Coordinates of C-alpha atoms and ligand atoms in Angstrom, one line a residue:
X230 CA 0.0 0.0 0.0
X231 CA 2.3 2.4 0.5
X232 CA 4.1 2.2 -2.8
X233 CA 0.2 4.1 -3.7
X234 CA 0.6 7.8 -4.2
X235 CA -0.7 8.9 -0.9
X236 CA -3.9 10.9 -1.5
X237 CA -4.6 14.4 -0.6
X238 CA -5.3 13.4 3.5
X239 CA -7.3 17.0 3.3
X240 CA -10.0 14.7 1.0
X241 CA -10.2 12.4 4.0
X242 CA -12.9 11.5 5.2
X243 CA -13.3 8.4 7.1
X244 CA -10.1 6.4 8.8
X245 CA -10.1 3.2 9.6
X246 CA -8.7 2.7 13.6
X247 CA -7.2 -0.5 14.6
X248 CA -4.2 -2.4 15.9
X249 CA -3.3 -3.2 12.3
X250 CA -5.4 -3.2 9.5
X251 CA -4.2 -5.8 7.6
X252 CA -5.8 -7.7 10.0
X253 CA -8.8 -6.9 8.7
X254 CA -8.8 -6.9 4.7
X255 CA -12.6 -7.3 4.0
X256 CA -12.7 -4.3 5.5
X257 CA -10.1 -2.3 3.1
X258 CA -11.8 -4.4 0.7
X259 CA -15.0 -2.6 1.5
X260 CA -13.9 0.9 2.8
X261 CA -12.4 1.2 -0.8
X262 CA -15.7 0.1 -2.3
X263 CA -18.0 2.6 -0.5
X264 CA -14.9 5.6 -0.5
X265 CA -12.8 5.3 -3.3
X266 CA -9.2 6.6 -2.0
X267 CA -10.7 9.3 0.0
X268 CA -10.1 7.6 3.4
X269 CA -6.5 6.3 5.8
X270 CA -5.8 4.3 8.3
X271 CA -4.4 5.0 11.7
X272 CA -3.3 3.1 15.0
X273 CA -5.5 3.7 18.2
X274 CA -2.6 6.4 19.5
X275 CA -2.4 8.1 15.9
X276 CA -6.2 8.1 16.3
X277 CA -6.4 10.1 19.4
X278 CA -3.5 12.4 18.3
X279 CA -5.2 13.4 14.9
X280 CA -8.8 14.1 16.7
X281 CA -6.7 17.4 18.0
X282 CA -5.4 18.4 13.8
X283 CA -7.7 20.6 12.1
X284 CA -7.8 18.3 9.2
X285 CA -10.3 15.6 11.3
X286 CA -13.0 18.1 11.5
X287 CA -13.2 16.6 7.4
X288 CA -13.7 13.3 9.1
X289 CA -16.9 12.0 8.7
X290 CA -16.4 9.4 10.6
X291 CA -14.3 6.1 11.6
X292 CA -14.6 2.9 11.7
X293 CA -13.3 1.1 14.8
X294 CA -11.9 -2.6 14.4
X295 CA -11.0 -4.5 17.3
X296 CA -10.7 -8.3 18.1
X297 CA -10.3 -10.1 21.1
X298 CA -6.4 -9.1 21.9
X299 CA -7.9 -5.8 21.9
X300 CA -10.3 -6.2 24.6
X301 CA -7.9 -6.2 26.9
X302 CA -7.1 -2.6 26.2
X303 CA -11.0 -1.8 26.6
X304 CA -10.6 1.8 28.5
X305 CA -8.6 3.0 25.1
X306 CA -11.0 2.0 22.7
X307 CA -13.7 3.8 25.1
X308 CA -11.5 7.0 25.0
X309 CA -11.2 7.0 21.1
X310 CA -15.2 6.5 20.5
X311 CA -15.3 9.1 23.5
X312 CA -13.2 11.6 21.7
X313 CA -14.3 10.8 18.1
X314 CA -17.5 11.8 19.7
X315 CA -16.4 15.1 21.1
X316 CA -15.0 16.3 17.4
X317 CA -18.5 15.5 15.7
X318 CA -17.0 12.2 14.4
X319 CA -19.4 9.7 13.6
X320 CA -17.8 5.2 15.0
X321 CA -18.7 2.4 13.2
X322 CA -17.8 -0.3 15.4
X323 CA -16.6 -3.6 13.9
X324 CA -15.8 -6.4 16.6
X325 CA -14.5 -10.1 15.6
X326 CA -14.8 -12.6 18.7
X327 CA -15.6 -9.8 21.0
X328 CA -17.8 -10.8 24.2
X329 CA -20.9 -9.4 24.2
X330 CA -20.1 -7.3 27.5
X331 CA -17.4 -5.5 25.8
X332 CA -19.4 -4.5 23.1
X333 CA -22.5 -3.6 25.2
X334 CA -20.0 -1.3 26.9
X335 CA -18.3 0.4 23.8
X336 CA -22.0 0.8 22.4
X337 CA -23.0 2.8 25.5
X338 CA -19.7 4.5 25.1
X339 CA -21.4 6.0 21.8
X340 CA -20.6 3.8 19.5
X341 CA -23.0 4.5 16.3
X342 CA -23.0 1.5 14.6
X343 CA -21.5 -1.9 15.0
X344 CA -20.9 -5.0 12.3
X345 CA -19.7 -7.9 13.3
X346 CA -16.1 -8.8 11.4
X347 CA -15.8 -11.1 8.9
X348 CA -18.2 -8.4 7.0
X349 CA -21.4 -10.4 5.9
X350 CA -22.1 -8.9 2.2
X351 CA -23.0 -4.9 2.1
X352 CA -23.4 -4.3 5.8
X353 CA -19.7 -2.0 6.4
X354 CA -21.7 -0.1 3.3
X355 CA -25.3 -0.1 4.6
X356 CA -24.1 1.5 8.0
X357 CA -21.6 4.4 6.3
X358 CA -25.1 5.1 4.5
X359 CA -27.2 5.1 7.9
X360 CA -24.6 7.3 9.7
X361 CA -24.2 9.8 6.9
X362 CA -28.3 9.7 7.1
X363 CA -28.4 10.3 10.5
X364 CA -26.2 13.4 10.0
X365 CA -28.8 14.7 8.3
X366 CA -32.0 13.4 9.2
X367 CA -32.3 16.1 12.3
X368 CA -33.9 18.5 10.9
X369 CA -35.2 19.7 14.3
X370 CA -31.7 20.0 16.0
X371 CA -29.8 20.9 13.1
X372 CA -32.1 23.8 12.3
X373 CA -31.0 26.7 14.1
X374 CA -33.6 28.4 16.8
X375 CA -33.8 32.2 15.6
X376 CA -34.1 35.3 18.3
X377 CA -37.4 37.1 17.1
X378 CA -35.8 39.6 18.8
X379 CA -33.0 39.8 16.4
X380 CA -32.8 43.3 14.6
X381 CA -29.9 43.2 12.5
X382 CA -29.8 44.7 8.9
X383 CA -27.6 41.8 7.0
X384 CA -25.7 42.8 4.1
X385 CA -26.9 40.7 0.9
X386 CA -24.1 39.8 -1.5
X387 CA -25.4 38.0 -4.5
X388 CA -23.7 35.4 -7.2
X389 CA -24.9 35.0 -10.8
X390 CA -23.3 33.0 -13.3
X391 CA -23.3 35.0 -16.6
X392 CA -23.4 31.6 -18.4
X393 CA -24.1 28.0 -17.1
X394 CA -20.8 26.9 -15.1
X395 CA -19.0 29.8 -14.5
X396 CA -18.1 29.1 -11.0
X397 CA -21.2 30.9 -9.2
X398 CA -21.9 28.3 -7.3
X399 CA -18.5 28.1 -5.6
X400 CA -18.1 31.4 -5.3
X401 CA -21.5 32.0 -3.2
X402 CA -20.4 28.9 -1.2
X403 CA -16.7 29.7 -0.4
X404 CA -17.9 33.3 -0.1
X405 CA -20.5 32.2 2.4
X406 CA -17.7 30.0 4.7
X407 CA -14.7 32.4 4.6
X408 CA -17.7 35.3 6.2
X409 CA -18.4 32.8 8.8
X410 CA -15.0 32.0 9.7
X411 CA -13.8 35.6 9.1
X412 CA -13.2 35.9 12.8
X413 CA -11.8 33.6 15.3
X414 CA -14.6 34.0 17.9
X415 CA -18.0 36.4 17.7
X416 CA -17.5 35.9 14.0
X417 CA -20.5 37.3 11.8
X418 CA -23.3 35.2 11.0
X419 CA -24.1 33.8 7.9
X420 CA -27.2 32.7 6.2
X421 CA -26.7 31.1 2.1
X422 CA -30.0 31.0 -0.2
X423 CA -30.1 29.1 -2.7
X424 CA -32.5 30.6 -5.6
X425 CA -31.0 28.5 -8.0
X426 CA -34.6 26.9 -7.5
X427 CA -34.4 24.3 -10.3
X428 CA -30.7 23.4 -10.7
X429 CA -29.4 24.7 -7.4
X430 CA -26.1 23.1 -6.1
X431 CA -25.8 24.2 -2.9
X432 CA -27.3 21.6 -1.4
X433 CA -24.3 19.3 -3.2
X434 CA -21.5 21.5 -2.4
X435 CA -22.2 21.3 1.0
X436 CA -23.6 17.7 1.5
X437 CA -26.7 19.0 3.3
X438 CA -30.0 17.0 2.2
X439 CA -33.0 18.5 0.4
X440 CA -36.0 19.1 2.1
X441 CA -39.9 19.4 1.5
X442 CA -40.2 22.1 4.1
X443 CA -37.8 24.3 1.5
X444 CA -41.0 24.6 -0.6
X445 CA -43.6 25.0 1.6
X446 CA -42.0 28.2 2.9
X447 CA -41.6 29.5 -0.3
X448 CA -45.1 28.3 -1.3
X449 CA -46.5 30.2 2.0
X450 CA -44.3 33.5 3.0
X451 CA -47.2 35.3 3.8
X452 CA -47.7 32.9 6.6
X453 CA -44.2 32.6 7.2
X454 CA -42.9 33.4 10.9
X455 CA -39.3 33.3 12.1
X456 CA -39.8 29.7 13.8
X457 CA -41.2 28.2 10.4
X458 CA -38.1 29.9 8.4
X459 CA -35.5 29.0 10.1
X460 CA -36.7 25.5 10.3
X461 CA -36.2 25.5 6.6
X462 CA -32.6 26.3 7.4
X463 CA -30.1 24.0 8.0
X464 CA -26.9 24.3 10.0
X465 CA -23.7 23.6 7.8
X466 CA -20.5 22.9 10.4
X467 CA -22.1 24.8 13.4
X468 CA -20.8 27.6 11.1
X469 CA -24.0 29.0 8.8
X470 CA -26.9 28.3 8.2
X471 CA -28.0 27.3 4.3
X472 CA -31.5 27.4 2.6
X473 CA -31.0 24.8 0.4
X474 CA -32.8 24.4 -3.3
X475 CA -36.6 22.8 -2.8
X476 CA -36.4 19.0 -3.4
X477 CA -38.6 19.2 -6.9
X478 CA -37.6 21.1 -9.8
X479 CA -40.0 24.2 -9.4
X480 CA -40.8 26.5 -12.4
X481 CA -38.5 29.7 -11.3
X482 CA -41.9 31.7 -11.0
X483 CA -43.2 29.7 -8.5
X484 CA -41.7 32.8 -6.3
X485 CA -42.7 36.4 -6.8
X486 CA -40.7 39.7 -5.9
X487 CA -43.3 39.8 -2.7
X488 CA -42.0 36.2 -2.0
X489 CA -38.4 37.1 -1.9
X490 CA -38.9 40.4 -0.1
X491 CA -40.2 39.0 2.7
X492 CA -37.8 35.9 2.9
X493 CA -34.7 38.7 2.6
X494 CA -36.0 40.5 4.9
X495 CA -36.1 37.8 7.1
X496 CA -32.8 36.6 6.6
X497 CA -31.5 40.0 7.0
X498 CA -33.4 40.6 10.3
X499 CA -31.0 37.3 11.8
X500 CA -28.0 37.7 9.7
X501 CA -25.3 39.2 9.2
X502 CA -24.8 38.0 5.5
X503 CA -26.9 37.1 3.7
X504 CA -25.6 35.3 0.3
X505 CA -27.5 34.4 -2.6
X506 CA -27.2 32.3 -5.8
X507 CA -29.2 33.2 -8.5
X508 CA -30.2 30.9 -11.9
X509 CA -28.6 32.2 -14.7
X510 CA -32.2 33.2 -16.1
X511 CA -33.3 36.5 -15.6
X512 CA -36.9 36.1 -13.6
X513 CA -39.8 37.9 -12.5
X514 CA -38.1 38.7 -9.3
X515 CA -34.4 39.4 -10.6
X516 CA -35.4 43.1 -9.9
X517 CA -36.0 42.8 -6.1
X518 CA -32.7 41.1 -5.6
X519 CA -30.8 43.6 -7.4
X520 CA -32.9 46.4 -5.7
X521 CA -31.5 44.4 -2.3
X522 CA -28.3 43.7 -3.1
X523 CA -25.2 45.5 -1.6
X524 CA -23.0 43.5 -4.2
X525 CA -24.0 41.7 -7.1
X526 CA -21.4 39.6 -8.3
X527 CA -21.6 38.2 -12.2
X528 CA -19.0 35.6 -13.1
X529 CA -18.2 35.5 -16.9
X530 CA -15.0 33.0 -18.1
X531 CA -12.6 34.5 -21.1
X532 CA -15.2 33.4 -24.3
X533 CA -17.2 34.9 -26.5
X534 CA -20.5 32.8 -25.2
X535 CA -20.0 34.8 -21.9
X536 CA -18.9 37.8 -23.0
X537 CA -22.2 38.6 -25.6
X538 CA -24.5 37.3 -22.2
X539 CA -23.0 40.3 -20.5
X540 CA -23.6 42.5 -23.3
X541 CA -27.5 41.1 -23.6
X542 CA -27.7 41.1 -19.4
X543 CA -26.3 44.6 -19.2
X544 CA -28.7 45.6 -22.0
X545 CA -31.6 43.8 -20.2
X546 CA -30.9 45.9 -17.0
X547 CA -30.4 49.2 -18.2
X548 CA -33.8 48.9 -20.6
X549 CA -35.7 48.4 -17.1
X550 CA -33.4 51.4 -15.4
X551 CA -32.3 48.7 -12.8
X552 CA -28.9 49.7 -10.7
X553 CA -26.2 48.1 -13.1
X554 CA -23.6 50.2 -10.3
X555 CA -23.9 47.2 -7.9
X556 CA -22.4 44.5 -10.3
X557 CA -19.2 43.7 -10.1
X558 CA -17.6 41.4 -12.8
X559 CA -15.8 38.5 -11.4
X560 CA -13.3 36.7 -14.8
X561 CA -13.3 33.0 -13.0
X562 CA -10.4 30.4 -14.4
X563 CA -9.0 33.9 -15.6
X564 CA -5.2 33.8 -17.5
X565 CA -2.4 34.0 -15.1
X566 CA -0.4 36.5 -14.4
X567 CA 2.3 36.0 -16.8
X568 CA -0.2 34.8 -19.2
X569 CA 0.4 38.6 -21.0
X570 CA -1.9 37.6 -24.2
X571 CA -4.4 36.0 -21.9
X572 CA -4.3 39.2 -19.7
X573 CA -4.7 41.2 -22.5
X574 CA -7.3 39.5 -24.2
X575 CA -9.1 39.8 -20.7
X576 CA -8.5 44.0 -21.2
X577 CA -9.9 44.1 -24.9
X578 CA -12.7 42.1 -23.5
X579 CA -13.9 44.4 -20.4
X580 CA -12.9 47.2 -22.8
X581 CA -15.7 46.2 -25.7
X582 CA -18.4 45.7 -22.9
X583 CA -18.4 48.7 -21.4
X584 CA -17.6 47.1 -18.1
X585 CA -14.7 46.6 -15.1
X586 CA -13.4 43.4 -13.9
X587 CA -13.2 43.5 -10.7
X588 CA -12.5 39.7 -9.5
X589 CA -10.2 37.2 -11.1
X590 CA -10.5 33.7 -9.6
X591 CA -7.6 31.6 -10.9
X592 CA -8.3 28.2 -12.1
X593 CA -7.7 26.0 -9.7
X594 CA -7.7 22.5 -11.3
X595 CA -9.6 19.2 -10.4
X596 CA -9.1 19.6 -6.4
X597 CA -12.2 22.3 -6.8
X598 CA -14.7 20.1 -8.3
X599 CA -13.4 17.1 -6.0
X600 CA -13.9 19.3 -3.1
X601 CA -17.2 20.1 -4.1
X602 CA -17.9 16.5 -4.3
X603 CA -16.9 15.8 -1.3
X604 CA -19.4 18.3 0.3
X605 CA -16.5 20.5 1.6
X606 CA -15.6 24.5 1.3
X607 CA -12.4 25.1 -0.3
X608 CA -10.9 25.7 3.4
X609 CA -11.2 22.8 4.4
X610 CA -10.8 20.4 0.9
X611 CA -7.8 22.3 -0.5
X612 CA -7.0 25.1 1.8
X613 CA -4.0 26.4 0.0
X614 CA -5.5 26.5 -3.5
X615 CA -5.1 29.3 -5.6
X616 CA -8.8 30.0 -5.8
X617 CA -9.8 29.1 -2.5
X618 CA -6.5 32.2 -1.5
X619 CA -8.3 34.5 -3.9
X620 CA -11.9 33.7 -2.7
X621 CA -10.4 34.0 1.0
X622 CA -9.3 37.4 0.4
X623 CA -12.1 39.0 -1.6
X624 CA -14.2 37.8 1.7
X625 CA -11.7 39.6 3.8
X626 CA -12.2 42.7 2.0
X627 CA -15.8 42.5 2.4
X628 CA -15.7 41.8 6.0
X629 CA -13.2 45.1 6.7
X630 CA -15.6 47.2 4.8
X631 CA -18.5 46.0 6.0
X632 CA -17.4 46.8 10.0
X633 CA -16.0 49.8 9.0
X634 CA -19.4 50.8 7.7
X635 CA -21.0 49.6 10.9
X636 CA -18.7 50.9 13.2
X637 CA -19.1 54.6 11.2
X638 CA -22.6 54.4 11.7
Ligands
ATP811 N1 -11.7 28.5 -10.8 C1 -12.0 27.2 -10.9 N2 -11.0 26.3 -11.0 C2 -11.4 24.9 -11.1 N3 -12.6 24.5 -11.2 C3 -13.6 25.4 -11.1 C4 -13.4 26.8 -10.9 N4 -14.6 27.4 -10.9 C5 -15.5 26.4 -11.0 N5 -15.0 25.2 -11.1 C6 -15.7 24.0 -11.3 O1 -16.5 24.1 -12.4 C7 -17.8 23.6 -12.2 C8 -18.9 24.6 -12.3 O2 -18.8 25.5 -11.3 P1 -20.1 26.1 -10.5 O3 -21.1 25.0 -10.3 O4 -19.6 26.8 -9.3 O5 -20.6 27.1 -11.6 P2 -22.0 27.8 -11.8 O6 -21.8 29.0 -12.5 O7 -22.7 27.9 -10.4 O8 -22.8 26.7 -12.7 P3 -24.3 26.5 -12.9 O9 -24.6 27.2 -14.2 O10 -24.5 25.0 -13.1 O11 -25.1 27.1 -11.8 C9 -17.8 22.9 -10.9 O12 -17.4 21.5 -11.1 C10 -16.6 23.6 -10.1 O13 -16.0 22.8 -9.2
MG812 MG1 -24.6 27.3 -9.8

């Protein structure tokens, strides 16, 4: 195994934890079946030493193996489910010739799940799938409880991808996470809306599960209260809070400008930042966000495709006297910066629409998309990336202004 090129250990997430694994090669056999490359192996002591790294909070969860030499070493296997525990890490435990005291114990020790080792057919992968469900089957405690008595006037920053797949999507998201982690402690509060109603990715980039009660808030906002929105919330990370796409495919009209008025106001009354992603398609209601907005982001790539849809969307704007000041053009997978034809074709092209580039996200290769697939922000899947720098430090800019405007006030 370890002649393998080691995988990127910040795309971990599950370990196995054991005396040796090798001891246990069904279970390889079907870690690599449910998880591809995307999980490692450590000892019990590694274990407890890499609950402490920042890179386990990745860690969905572990999977425990112990026979019976290992029962004599009981109170450390209860310390490693303990501590698992404590860092939000789910433990599949899998025992071979264990006595049924010491698993009784481990179990009420937190265990989540336990299979029995050799690995009768599909249970290692039935149980990843009923931990990862249980993650996200609490609605109730995973929504967050909002103050009525909340009064705060949240900034809205909005993402709107020019043409289909010009990184919107992972800027709202990485956007959204860098605000929330801006500060150590105190940091602001963030709230991400998906109004991408009918392809919205979200939901995928962050792992979280679709809901029904997404559509009947947006079906009812007249009757909508601050208990019933922010049970249509869910909690990414402890860190923000994310109102994912509805579970159908919903005509984009099925919301009117009165609809998203009164959800952005409600977002902004408990939020600091509020972050939407908007469908490429202008709507019915693309008006009120704009009108909302404090920055409108457009992402447009280096092609012709994207640069005539700016040409039609600034034309579309202006015709209805709508505030084109608020957008600012973001060039994603833009040329780098000794690319000097690349840069200049980039000038020619901001030059022949009228417009200002504000932005340049660099590309930043397959580690985004894997990220993404992974249900991770950049920070945490590939924390050095070019993009994920870039993204990091537009965020920061926004932050410092925005508390300067506060504090001035
Ligand atoms: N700068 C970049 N470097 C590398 N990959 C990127 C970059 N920007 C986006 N991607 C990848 O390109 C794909 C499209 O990105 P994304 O979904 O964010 O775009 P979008 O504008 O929201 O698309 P859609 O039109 O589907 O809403 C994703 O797989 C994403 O991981
Ligand atoms: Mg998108």
């Amino acid at each position: 195994m370890s002649t393998m090129p080691q995988p990127d250990t910040s795309l971990i997430v599950a370990c196995t934890v054991s005396r040796d694994v090798q001891n246990f090669d069904l279970l390889i056999e079907d870690m690599e079946l449910a998880l591809g490359e995307s999980w490692g192996d450590l000892g019990f002591a590694e274990a407890l030493a890499f609950f402490g790294q920042p890179e386990a909070q990745a860690l969905e969860f572990i999977a425990l193996a112990i026979d019976e030499t290992d029962e004599e070493n009981l109170p450390l296997m209860g310390e490693i489910i303990t501590q698992a525990k404590a860092g939000g890490i789910k433990v599949i435990l899998i025992a071979e010739d264990v006595t049924p005291a010491s698993l009784h114990a481990l179990l009420r020790q937190g265990a989540d799940e336990f299979v029995p080792y050799p690995l009768p057919e599909n249970e290692l992968g039935e149980a990843i799938e009923r931990v990862r469900l249980q993650e996200q089957a609490l609605p109730a405690a995973a929504a967050p409880s909002l103050q009525s008595s909340n009064q705060k006037e949240g900034a809205v920053i909005v993402v709107h991808g020019l043409a289909g797949g010009t990184g919107a999507t992972t800027l709202g998201v990485n956007l959204a996470w860098e605000l929330a982690t801006a500060e150590k402690a105190n940091g602001p509060s963030v709230c991400m809306l998906d109004l991408d109603l009918q392809y919205g990715a979200v939901a995928t980039f962050l792992d979280l599960p679709r809901r029904e009660v997404v559509y009947d808030m947006l079906s009812d906002t007249e009757g909508m209260d601050d208990e019933i929105f922010g049970q249509s919330l869910l909690t990414f990370q402890d860190k923000m809070q994310v109102l994912t796409a509805p579970m159908e495919m919903l005509p984009l009209d099925i919301i009117t400008a009165e609809d998203v008025n009164r959800v952005l106001d409600m977002a902004r009354r408990h939020f600091d930042y509020v972050i939407i992603d908007m469908p490429s398609t202008l709507v019915s209601w693309s008006e009120a966000i704009l009108t909302a907005a404090h920055v409108y982001f457009a992402t447009v790539e280096l092609d012709m495709r994207c640069a005539q849809n700016t040409l039609r969307f600034k034309r579309a704007l202006q015709a209805e006297e709508l505030p084109v000041e608020k957008l600012r053009y973001v060039m994603n997978r833009a040329p780098k910066f000794t690319d000097l034809s690349g840069k200049a074709r980039v000038k020619r092209m901001a030059e022949s629409l009228g417009i200002s580039i504000d932005v340049q996200m660099p590309d930043g290769g397959k580690p985004i998309t894997q990220g993404a697939d992974h249900g991770l922000p950049l920070a945490q899947s590939a924390p050095k990336n070019p993009l994920r720098r870039e993204i990091a430090k537009l965020a920061a800019s926004i932050h410092e202004l925005n508390t300067k405007d506060v504090k001035a006030a």
